[in-house]
Short mmCIF file of C-alpha atoms and ligand atoms in Angstrom, two decimals:
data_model
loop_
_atom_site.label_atom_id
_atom_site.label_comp_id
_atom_site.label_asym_id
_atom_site.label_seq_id
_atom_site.Cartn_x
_atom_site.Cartn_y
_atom_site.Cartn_z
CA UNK A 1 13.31 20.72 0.64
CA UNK A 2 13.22 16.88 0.94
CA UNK A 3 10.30 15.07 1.99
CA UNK A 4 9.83 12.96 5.16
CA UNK A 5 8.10 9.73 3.73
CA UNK A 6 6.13 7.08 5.45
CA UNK A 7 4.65 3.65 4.16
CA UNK A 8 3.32 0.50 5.34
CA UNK A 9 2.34 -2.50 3.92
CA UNK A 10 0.86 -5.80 5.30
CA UNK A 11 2.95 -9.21 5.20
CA UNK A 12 -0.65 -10.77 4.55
CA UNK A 13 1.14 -12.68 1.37
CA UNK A 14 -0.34 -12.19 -2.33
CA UNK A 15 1.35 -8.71 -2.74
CA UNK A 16 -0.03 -8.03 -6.42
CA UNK A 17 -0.03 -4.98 -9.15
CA UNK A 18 -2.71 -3.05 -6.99
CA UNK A 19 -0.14 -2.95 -4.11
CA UNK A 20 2.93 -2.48 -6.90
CA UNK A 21 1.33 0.25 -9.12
CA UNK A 22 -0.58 2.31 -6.43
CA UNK A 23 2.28 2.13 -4.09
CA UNK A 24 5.18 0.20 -3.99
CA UNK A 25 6.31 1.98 -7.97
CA UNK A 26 5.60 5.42 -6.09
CA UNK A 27 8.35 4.22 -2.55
CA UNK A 28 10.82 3.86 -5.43
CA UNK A 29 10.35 7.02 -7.31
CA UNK A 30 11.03 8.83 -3.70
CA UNK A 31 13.54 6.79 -2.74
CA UNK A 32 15.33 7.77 -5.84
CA UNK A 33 15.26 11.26 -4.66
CA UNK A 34 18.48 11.91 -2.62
CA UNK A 35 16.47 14.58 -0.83
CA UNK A 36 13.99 12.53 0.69
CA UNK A 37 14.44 10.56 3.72
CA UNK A 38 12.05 7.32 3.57
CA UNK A 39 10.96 5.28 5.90
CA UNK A 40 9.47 1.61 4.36
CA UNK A 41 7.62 -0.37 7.20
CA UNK A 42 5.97 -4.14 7.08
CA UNK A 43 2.82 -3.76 9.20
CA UNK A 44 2.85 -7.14 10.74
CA UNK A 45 0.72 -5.85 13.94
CA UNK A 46 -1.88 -4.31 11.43
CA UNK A 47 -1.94 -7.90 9.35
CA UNK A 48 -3.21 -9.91 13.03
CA UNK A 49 -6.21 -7.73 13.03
CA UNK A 50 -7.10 -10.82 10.96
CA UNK A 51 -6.09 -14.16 11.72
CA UNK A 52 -2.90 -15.50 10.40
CA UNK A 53 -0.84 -18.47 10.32
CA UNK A 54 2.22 -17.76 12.25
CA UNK A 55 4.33 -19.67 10.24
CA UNK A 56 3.12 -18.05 7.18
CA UNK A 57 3.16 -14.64 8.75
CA UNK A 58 7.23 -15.09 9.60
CA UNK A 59 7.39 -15.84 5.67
CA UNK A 60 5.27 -13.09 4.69
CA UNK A 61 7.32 -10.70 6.37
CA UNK A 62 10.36 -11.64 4.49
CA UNK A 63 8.23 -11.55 1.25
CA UNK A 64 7.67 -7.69 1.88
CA UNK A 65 11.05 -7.21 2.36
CA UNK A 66 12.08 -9.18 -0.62
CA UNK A 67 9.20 -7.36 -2.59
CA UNK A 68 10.20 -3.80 -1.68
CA UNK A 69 14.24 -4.50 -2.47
CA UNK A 70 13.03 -6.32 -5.82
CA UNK A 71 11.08 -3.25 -6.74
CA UNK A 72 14.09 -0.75 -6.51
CA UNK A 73 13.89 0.28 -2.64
CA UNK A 74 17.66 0.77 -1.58
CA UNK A 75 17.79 -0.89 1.97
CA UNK A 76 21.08 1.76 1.97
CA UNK A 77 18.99 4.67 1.57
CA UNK A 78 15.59 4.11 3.10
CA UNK A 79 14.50 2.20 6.36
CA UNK A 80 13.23 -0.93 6.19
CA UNK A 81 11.45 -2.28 9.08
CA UNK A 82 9.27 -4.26 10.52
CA UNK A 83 6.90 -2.46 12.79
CA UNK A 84 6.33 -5.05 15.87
CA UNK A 85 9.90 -4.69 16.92
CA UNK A 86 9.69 -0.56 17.51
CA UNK A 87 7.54 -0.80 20.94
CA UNK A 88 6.41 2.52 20.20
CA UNK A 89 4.29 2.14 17.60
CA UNK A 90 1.97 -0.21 19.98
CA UNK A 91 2.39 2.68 23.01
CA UNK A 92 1.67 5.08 20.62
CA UNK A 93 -1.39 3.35 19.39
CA UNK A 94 -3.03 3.09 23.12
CA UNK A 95 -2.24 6.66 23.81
CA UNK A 96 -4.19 7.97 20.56
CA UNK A 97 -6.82 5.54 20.93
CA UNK A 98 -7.49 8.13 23.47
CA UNK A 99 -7.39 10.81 21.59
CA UNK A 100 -9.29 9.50 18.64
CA UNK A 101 -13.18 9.52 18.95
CA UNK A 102 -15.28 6.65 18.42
CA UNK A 103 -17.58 9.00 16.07
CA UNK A 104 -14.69 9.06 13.83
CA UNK A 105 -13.63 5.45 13.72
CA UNK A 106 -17.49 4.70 13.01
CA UNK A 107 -17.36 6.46 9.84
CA UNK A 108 -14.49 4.36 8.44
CA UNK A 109 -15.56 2.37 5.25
CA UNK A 110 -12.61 -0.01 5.26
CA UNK A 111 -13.85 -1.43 9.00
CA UNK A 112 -17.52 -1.75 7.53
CA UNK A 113 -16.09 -3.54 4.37
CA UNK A 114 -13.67 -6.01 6.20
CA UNK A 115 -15.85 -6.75 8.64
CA UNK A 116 -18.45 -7.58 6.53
CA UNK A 117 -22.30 -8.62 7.84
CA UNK A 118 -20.98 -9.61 11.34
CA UNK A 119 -19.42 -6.97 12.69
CA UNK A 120 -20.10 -8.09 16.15
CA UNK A 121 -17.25 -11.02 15.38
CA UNK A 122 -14.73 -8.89 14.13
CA UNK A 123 -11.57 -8.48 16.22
CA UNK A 124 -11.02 -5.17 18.54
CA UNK A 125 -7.77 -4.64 16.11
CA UNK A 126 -9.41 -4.16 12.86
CA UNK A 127 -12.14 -1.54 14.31
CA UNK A 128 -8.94 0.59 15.81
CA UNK A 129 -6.63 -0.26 12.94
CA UNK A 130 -6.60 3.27 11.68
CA UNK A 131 -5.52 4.48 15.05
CA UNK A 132 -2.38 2.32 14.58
CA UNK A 133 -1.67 3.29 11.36
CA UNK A 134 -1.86 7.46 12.41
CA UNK A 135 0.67 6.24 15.50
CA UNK A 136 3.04 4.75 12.76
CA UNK A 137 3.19 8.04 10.48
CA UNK A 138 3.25 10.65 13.41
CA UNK A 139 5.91 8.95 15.42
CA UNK A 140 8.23 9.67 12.49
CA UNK A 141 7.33 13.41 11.75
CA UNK A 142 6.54 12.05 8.24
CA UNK A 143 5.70 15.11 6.04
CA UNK A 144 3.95 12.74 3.48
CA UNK A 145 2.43 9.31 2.94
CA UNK A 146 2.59 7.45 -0.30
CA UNK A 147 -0.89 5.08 -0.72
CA UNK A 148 -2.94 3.83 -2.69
CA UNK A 149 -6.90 5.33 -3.24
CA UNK A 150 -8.16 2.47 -0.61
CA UNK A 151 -5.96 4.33 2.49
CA UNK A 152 -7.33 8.11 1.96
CA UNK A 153 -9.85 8.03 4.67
CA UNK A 154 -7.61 6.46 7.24
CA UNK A 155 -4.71 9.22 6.18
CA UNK A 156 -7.77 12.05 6.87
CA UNK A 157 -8.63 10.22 10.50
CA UNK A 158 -4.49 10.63 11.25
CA UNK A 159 -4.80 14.15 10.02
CA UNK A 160 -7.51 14.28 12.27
CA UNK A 161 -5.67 12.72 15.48
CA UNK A 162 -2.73 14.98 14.70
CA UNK A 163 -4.89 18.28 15.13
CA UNK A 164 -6.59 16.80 18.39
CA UNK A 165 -3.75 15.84 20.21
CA UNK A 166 -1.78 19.39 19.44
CA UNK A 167 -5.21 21.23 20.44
CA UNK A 168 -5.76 19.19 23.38
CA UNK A 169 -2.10 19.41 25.15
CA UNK A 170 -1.61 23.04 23.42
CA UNK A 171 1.47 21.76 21.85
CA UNK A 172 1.41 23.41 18.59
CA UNK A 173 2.53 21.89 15.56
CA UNK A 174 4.42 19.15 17.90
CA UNK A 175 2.50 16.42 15.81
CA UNK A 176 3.40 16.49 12.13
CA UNK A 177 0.08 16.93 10.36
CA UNK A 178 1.02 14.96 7.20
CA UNK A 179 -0.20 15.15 4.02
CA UNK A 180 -1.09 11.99 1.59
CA UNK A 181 0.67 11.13 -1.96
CA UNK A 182 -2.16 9.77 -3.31
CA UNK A 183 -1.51 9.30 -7.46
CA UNK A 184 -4.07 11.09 -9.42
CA UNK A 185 -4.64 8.48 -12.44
CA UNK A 186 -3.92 4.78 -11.22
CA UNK A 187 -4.68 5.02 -7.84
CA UNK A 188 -7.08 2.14 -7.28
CA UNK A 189 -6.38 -0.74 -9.24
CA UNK A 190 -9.18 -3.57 -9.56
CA UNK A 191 -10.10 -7.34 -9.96
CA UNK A 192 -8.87 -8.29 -13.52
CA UNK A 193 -12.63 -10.84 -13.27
CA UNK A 194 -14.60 -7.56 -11.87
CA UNK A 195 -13.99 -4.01 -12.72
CA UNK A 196 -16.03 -2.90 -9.94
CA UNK A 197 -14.00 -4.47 -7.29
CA UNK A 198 -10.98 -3.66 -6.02
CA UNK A 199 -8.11 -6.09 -6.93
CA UNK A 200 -7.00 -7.42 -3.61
CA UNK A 201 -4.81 -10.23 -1.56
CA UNK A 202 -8.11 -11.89 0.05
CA UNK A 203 -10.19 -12.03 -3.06
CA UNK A 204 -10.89 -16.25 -3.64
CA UNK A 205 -9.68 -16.24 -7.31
CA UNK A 206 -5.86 -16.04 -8.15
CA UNK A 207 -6.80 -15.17 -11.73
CA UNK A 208 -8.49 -11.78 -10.36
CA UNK A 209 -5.01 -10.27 -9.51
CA UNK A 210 -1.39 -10.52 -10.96
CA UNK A 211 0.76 -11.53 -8.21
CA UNK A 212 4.24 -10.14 -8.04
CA UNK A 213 6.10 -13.40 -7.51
CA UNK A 214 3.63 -14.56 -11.29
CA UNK A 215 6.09 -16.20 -13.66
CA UNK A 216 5.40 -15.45 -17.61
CA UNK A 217 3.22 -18.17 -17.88
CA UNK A 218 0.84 -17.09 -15.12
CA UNK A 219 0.97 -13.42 -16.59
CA UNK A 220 -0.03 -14.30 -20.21
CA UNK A 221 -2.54 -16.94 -18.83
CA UNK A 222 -4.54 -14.20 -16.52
CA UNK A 223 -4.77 -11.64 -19.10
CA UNK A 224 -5.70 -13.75 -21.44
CA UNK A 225 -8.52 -14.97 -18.79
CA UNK A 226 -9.13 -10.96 -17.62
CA UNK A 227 -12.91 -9.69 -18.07
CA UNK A 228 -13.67 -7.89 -21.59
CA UNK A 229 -16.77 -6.88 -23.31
CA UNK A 230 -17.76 -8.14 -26.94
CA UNK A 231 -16.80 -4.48 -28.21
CA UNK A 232 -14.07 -3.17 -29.57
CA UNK A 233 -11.61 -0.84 -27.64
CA UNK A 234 -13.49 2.77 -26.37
CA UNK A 235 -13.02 5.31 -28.37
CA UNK A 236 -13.29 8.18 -26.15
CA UNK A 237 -13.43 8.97 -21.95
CA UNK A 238 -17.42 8.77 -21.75
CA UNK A 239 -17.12 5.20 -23.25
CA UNK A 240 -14.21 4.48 -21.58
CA UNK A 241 -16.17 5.36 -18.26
CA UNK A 242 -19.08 3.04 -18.84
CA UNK A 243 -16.80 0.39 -19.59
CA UNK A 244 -15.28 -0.31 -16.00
CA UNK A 245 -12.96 -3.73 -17.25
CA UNK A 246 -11.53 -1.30 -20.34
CA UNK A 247 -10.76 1.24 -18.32
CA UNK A 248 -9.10 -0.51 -15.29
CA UNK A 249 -7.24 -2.30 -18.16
CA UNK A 250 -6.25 0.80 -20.15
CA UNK A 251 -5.12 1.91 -16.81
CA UNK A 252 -2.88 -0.66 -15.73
CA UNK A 253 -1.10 0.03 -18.88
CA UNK A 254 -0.57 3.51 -18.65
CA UNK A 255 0.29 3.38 -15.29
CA UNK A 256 3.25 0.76 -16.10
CA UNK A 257 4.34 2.51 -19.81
CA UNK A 258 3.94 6.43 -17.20
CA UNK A 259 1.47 7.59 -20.32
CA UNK A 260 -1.45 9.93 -19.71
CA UNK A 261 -5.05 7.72 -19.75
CA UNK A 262 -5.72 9.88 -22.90
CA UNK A 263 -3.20 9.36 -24.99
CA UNK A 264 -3.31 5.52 -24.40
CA UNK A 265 -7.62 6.18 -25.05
CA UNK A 266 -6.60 7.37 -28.67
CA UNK A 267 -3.44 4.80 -29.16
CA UNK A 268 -5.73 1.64 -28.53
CA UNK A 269 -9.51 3.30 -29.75
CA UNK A 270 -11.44 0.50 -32.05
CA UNK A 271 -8.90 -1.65 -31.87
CA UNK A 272 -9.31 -5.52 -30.96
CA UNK A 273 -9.02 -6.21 -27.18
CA UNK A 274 -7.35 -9.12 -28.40
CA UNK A 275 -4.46 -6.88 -29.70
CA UNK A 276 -4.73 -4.39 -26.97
CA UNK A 277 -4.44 -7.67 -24.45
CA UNK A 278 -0.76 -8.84 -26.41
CA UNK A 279 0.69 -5.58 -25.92
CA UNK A 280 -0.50 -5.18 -22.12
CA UNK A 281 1.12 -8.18 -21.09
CA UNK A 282 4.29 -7.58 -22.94
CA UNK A 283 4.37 -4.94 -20.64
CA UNK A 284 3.32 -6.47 -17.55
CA UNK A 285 5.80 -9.32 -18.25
CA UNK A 286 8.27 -6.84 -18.96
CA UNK A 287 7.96 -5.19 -15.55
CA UNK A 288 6.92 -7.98 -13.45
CA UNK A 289 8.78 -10.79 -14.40
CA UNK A 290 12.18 -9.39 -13.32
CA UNK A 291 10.81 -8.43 -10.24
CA UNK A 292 9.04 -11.77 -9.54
CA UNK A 293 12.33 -13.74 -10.25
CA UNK A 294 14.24 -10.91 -8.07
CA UNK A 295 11.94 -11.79 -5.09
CA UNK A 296 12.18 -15.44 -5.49
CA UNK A 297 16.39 -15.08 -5.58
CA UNK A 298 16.40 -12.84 -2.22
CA UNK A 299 13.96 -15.31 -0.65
CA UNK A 300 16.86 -18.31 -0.97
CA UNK A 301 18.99 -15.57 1.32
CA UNK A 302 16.88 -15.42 4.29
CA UNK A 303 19.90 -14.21 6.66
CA UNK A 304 20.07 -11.29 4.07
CA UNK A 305 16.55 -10.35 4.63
CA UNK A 306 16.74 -10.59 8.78
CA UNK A 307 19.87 -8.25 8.48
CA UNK A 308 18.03 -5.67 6.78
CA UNK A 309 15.07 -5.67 9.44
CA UNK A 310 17.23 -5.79 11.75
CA UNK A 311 19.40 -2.43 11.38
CA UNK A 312 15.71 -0.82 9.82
CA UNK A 313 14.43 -1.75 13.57
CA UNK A 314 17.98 -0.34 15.28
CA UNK A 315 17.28 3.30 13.04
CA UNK A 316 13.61 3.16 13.89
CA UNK A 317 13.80 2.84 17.13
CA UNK A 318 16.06 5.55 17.37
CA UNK A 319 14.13 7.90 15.93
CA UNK A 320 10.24 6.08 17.45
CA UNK A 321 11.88 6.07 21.30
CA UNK A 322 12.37 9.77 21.05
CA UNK A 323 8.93 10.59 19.71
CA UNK A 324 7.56 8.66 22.25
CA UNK A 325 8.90 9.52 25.33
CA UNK A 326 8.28 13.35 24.08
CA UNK A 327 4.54 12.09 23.81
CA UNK A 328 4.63 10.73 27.16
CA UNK A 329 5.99 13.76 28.76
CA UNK A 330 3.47 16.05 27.47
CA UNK A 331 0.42 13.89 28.81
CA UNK A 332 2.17 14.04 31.93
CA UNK A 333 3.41 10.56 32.50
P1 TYM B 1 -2.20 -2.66 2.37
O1 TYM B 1 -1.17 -3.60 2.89
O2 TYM B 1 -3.58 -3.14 2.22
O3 TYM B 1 -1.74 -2.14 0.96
C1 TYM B 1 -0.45 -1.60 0.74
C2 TYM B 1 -0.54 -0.44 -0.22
O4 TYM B 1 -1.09 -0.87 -1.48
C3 TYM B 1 -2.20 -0.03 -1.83
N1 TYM B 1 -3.20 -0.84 -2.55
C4 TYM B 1 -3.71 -0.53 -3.74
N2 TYM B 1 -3.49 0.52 -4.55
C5 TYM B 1 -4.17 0.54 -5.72
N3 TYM B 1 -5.04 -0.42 -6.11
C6 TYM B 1 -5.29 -1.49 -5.34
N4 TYM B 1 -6.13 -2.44 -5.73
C7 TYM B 1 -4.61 -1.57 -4.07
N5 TYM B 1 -4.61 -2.48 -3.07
C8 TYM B 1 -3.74 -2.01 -2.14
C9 TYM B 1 -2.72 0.49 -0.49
O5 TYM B 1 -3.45 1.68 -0.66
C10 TYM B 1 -1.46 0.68 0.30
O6 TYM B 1 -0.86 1.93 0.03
N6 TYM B 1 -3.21 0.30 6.28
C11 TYM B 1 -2.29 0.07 5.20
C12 TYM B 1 -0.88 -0.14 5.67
C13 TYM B 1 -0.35 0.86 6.63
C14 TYM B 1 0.10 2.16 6.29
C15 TYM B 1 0.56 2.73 7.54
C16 TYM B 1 0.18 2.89 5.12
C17 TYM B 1 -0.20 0.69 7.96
N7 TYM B 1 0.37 1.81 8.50
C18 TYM B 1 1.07 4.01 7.58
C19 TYM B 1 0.69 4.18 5.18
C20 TYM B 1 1.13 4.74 6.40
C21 TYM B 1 -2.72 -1.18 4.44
O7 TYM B 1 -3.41 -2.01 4.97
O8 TYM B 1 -2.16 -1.30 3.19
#
């Protein structure tokens, strides 16, 4: 049986290889699948949790869009939307804010992280952000949610919601209790300056992530720049393990050449980073150029990019104003 699938991502700009290899690479693999039906949404009410520019925002939408199509998403075959234009995701938000508990949304590490020292100053939005996100994936029945590592906890918390609401209202399985596609290998990719940190849109330095609108130039220039240790290449998993900037590079390349962690362990082991580092970004500029120069061509074509959002908002709403109004009748509105 084919899979309902649900995704978001944020039109916060910067959409890099962390976003592309523990996400965006797995949208396209399902959307390949005629089985599945998939559902591809750009979070713009989740991105003003922080501030934005508007006029960037407006942009930043149409970079998602441009992103996703670039990276082999079939505007034909799955929905593209973007998610402030479906009122129900908003409703639907309020009403499980309700459901949620505030013991639940105080154990999320992504709040604590963004928010940083001064919690008190953070917006209302980013503390309930999670609850938005569970009211995107259940309004669609989604059977299963494609994210990176970073999104786990949030996908438990909608599990969570899910479960609550069909307890409370004793309307079994009417929420679809969905499960997360979360890649084994790959699944957190981090700062190409810090192997401990996650690579990420917000992080200062431009030479910490690759970008996916990075020309050649930029490619070649950051690996060449990326954090390595005076040794040679690991030579086996414990070393590898010890060795976080090794093994988040080793990982980025067998994530974009598909090749088990091991086998790419033994390929590379005492070898030269310096040789290891030309054949990574032949691969990276293999991959990444063609969709940087895709997204740059579909951004000239702006009216292209509106059309698809538009008829992705028609067929979500279609499917959102139904879920919703089946919602409202069983809280007895
Ligand atoms: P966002 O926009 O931060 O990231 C989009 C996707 O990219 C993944 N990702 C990474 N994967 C591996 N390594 C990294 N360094 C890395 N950085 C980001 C994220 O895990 C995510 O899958 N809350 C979500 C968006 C969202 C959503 C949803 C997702 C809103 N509603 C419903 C799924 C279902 C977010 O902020 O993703």
């Amino acid at each position: 049986m084919g899979k309902k699938i649900f995704s978001g991502v944020q039109p916060t700009g910067n959409l890099h290889l962390g976003n592309y290899l523990g996400a965006i690479k797995n949208f396209v693999d399902l959307n390949n699948d005629k089985d599945n039906k998939c559902i591809f949404c750009v979070v713009d009410l989740h991105a003003i949790t922080v501030k934005q520019d508007p006029k960037e925002l407006k942009n930043n939408i149409r970079e998602t869009v441009a992103t996703f199509i670039a990276s082999g998403i079939d505007p034909k075959k799955s929905i593209i939307f973007n998610q402030s234009r479906v009122a129900a995701h908003a409703e639907g938000a309020w009403i499980l804010g309700c459901v949620a508990r505030m013991g639940w949304l105080n154990r999320m590490t992504q709040f604590k992280e963004k928010a940083g020292k001064d919690k008190e100053k953070a917006s209302i939005g980013l503390y309930s952000y999670p609850v938005l996100m569970a009211a995107d994936i259940l309004l669609y029945d989604a059977t299963h949610v494609p994210v990176g590592d970073d999104q786990k906890q949030h996908l438990e918390l909608c599990r969570d919601i899910a479960q609550k609401f069909n307890n409370d209202f004793e309307a079994e399985n009417f929420l679809q209790v969905p499960e997360p596609l979360i890649q084994k290998e790959f699944s957190r990719i981090m700062s190409l300056k810090d192997g401990s940190k996650k690579m990420s849109k917000s992080e200062l330095s431009d030479l910490s992530r690759i970008n996916l609108t990075d020309d050649k130039d930029q490619i070649i220039n950051k690996i060449k720049k990326a954090k390595t240790d005076p040794l040679p290449m690991p030579r086996d998993l414990k070393e590898l393990n010890e060795r976080l900037e090794a093994k988040n590079l080793l990982g980025i390349y067998s994530s974009l050449t598909n090749s088990k962690l091991e086998i790419s362990l033994k390929n590379f082991a005492g070898k030269n980073f310096s040789e290891f580092k030309e054949i990574l970004t032949e691969e990276l500029v293999n991959k990444i150029e063609p969709i940087s120069n895709e997204i740059k061509k579909l951004l000239e074509d702006k009216s292209y990019l509106d059309e698809i959002l538009l008829d992705g908002v028609e067929k979500a709403n279609m499917i959102a104003s139904k879920k919703i109004e089946r919602i409202k009748e069983i809280i007895g509105f």
